[in-house]
Short mmCIF file of C-alpha atoms in Angstrom, two decimals:
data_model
loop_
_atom_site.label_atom_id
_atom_site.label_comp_id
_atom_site.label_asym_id
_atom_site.label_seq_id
_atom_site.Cartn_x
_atom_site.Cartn_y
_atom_site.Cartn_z
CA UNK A 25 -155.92 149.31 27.49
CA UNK A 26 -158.81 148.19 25.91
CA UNK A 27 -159.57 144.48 24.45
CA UNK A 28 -159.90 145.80 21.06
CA UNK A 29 -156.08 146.79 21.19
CA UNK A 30 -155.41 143.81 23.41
CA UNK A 31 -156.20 141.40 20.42
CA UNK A 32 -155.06 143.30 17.58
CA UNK A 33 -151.53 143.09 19.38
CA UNK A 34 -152.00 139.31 19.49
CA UNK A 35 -152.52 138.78 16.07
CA UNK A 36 -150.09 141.19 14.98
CA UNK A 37 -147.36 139.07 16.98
CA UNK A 38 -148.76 135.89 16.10
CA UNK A 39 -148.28 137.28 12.18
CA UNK A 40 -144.90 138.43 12.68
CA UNK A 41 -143.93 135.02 14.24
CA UNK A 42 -145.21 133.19 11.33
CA UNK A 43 -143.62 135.44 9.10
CA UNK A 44 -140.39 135.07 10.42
CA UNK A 45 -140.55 131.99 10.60
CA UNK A 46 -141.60 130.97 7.32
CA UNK A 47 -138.95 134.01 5.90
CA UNK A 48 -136.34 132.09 7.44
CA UNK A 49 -137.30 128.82 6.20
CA UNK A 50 -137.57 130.36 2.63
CA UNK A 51 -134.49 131.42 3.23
CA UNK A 52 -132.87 128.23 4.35
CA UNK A 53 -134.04 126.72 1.28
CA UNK A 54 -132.73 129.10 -1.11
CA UNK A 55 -128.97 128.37 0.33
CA UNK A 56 -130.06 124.81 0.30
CA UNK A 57 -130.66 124.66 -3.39
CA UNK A 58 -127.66 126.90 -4.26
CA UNK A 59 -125.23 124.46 -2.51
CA UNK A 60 -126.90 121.25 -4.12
CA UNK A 61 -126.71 123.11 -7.43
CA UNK A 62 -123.37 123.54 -7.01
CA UNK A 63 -122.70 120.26 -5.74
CA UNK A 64 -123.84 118.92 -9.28
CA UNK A 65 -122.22 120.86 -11.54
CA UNK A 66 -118.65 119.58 -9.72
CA UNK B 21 -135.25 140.79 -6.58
CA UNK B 22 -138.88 140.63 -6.95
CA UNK B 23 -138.81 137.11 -4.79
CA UNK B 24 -137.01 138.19 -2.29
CA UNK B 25 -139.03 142.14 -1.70
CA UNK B 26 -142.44 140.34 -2.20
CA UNK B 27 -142.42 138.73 1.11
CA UNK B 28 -142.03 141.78 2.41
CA UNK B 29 -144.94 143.61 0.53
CA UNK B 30 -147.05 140.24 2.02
CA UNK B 31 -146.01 141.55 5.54
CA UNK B 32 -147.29 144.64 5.43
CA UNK B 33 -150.53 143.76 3.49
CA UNK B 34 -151.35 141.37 6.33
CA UNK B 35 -150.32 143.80 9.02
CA UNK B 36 -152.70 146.35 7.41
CA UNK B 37 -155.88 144.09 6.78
CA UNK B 38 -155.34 143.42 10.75
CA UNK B 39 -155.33 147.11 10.88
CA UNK B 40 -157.99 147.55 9.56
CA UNK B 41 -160.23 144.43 10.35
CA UNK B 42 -159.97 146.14 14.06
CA UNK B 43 -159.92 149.81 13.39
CA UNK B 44 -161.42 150.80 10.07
CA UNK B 45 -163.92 148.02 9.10
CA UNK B 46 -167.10 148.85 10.90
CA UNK B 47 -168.83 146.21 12.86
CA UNK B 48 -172.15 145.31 11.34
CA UNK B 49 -175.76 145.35 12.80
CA UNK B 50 -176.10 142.10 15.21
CA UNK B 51 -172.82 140.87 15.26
CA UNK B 52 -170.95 143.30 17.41
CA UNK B 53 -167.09 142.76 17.84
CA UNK B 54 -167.97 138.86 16.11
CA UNK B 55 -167.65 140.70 12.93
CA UNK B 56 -163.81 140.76 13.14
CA UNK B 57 -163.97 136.98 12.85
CA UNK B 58 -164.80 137.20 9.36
CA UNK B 59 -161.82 138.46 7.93
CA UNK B 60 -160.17 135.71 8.81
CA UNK B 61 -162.89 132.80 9.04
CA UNK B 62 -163.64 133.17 5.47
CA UNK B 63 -160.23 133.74 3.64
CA UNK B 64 -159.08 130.16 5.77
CA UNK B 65 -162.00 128.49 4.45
CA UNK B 66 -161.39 130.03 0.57
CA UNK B 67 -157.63 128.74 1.18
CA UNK B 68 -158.69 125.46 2.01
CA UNK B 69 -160.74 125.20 -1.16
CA UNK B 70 -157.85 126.64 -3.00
CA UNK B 71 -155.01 124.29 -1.76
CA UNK B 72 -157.25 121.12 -2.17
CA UNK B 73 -158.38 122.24 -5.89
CA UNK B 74 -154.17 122.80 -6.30
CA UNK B 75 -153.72 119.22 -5.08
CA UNK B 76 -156.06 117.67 -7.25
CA UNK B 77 -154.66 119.01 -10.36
CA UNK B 78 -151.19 118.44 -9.21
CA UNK B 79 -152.91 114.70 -9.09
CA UNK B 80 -154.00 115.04 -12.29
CA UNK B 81 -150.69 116.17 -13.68
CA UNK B 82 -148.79 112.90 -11.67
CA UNK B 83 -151.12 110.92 -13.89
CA UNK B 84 -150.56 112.43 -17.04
CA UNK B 85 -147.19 112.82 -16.75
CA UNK B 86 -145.88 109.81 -13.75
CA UNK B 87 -143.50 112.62 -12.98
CA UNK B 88 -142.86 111.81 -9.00
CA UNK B 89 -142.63 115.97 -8.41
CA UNK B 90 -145.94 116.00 -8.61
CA UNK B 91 -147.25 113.84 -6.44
CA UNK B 92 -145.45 115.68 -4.19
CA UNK B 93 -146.34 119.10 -5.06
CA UNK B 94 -150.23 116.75 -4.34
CA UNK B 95 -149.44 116.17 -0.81
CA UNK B 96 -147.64 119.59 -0.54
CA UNK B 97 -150.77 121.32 -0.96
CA UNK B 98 -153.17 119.01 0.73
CA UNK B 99 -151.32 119.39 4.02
CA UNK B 100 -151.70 122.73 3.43
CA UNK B 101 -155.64 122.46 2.83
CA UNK B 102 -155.61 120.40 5.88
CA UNK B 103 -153.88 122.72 8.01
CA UNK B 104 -156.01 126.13 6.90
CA UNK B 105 -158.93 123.76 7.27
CA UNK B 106 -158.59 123.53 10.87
CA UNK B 107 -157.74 127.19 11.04
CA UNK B 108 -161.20 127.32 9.59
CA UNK B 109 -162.85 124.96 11.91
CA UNK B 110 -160.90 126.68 15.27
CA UNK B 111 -162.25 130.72 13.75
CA UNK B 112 -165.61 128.89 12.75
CA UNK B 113 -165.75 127.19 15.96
CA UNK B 114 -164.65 130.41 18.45
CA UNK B 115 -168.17 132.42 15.94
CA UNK B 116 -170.11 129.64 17.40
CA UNK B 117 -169.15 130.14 21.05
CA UNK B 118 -169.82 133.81 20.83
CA UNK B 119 -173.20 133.49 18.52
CA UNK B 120 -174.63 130.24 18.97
CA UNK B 121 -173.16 129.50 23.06
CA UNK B 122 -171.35 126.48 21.97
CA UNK B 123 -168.11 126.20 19.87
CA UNK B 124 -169.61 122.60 18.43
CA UNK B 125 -173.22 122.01 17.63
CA UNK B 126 -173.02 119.49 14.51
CA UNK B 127 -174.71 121.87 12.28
CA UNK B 128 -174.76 120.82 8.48
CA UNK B 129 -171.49 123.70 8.29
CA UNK B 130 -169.42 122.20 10.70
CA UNK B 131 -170.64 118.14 10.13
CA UNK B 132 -169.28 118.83 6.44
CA UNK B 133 -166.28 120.27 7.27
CA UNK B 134 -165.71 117.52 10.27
CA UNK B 135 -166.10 114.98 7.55
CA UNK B 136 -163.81 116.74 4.85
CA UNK B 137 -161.22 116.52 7.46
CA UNK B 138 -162.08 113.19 7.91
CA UNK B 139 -161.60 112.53 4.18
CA UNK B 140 -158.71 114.63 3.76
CA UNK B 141 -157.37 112.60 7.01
CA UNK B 142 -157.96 109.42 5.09
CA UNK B 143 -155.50 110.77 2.20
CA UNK B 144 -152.44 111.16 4.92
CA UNK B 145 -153.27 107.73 6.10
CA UNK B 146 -153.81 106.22 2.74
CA UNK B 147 -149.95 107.23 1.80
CA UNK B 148 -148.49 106.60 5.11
CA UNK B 149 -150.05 102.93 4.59
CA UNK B 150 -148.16 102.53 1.00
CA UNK B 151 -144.47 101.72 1.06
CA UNK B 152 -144.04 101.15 -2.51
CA UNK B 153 -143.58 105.02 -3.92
CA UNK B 154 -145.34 104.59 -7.90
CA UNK B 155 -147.82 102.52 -6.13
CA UNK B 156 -148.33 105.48 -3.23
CA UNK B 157 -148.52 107.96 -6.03
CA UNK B 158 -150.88 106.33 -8.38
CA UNK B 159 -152.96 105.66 -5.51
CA UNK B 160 -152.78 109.01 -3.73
CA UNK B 161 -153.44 110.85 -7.43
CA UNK B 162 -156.67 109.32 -8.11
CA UNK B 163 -157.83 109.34 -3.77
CA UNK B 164 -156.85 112.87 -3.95
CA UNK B 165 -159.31 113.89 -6.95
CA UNK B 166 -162.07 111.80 -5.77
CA UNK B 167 -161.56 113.54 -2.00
CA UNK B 168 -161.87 117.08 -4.07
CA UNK B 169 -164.87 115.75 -6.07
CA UNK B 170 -166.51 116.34 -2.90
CA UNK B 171 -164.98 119.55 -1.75
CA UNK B 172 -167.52 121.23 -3.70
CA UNK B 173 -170.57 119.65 -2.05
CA UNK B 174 -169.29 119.66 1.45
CA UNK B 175 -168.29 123.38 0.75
CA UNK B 176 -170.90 124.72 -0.86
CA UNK B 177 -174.05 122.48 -1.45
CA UNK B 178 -174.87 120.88 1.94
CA UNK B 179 -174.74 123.66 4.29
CA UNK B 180 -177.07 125.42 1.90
CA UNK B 181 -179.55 122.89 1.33
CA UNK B 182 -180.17 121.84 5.17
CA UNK B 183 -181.47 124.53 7.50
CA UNK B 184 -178.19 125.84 8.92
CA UNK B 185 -177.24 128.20 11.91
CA UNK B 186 -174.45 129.27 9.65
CA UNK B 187 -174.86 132.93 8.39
CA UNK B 188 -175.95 133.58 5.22
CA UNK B 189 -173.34 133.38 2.32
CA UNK B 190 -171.32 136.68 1.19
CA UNK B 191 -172.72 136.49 -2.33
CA UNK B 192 -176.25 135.71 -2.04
CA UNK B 193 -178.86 134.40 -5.02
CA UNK B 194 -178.91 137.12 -6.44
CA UNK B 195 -175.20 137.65 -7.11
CA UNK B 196 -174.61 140.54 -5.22
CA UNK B 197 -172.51 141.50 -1.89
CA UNK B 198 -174.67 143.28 0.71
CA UNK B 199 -171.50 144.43 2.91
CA UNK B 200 -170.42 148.00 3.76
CA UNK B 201 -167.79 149.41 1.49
CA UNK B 202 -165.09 149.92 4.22
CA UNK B 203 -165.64 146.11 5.22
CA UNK B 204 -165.68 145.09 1.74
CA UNK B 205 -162.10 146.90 1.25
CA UNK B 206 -160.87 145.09 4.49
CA UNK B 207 -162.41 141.85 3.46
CA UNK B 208 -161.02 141.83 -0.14
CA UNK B 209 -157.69 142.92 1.11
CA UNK B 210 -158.23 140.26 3.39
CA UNK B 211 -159.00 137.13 0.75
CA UNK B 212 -156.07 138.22 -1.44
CA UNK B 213 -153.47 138.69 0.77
CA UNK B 214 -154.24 134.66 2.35
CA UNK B 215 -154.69 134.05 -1.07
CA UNK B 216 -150.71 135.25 -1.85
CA UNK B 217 -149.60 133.95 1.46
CA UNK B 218 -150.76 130.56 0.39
CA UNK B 219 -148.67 130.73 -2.97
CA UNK B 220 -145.85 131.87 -1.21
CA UNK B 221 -146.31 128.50 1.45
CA UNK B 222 -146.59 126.31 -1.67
CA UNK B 223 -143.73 127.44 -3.10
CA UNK B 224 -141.60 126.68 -0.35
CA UNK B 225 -142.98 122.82 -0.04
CA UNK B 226 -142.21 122.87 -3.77
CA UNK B 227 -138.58 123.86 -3.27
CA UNK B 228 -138.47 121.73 -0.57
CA UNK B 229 -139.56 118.72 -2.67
CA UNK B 230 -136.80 119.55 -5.59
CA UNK B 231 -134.25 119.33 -2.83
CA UNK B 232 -135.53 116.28 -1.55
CA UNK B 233 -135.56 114.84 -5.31
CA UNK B 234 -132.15 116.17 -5.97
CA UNK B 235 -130.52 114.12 -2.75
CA UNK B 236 -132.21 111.35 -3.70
CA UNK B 237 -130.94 111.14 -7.19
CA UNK B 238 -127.47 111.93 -5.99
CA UNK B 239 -127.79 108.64 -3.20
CA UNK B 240 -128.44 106.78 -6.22
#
């Protein structure tokens, strides 16, 4: 396989990881803030 | 709906301007494969620039207002300027191995960015060193638009008033963009989609701070 391909592949996998993991932290803090907002109203 | 697709439309944006930074752009004359760097090197830098502006007027804004949100909506986006300006520094740095033979050489570029790290370093410190939190904020506010005072003339002015090994800006004197069309396209795509990816970061560390305000208040 050539570098070219080599490299793209990295950075395609390094994107997806930080998308994941930012997607799931996003996530995370969208439940977070329901709960609490729910919390206040009781 | 639109909050929870757009992440999604940010995915494939970025998948497609790495796409196309290796297999559509064309490399240009002298740089060879280097030119792949730039894609990335640049739209970093123009996000550091971008959170550190957002910090200072979030600064501003704690001033005006003494609302505690935003001082840390501030800090939100100055860790972020700190952490894209490293990215910067690391794709800057890997350009000067390749071109220059050396990933650090001190030129005026990289001594001005060194130093706005240094400064921006000096903000983190500066609130780690205040216990008291109005104190902290007031403090932070007016450090953090002094530190962006200079953003501007580390950015910009220095590295083009020394002699610098530093390629020549995208938009020279003149005003104009001498870059190939398919590059340009890659490049643009490029700049905007770092540009949303860094709103979509912010917004998180914003949410993040309202939860951390909410608990608080409820403690108390």
């Amino acid at each position: 396989m050539e570098p070219v391909y080599v490299v793209l592949f990295i950075n395609l996998v390094i994107w997806t990881g930080l998308f994941v993991y930012l997607y799931k932290i996003n996530n995370q803090v969208r439940k977070l803030n329901g709960k609490l907002q729910n919390l206040q109203k009781k | 709906m639109l909050n929870r697709i757009l992440p999604f439309f940010l995915f494939i944006w970025i998948c497609l301007v790495i796409i196309g930074a290796f297999l559509y752009a064309p490399l240009a004359e002298g740089l060879g494969e280097l030119t792949r760097v730039l894609y990335f090197h640049v739209p970093t830098a123009w996000v550091t620039v971008l959170a550190f502006l957002t910090g200072a007027v979030f600064s501003v804004l704690y001033l005006k207002s003494k609302s505690i949100k935003y001082d840390y909506y501030a800090e939100s986006a100055s860790q972020l300027g700190f952490v894209f300006c490293i990215l910067a520094t690391i794709t800057g740095s890997i350009w000067a191995k390749m071109s220059w033979g050396s990933f650090w050489n001190w030129d005026p570029r990289e001594t001005s960015v060194f130093i706005l790290l240094l400064i921006y370093a000096a903000y983190f410190a500066l609130r780690s060193a205040v216990e008291q939190e109005d104190k902290k904020a007031a403090l932070s506010a007016v450090y953090s638009i002094l530190a962006f005072v200079t953003v501007p003339f580390f950015v910009f002015i220095v590295p083009r008033v020394y002699t610098s090994l530093h390629p020549d800006p995208l938009v020279n004197p003149e005003g104009e963009i001498h870059m190939d069309a398919k590059m340009l396209t890659v490049f643009l795509s490029s700049l905007a989609g770092f540009t949303v990816l860094f709103i979509w970061m912010i917004r998180i560390k914003m949410n993040l701070v309202l939860i951390h305000l909410k608990l608080k208040e409820m403690e108390n």
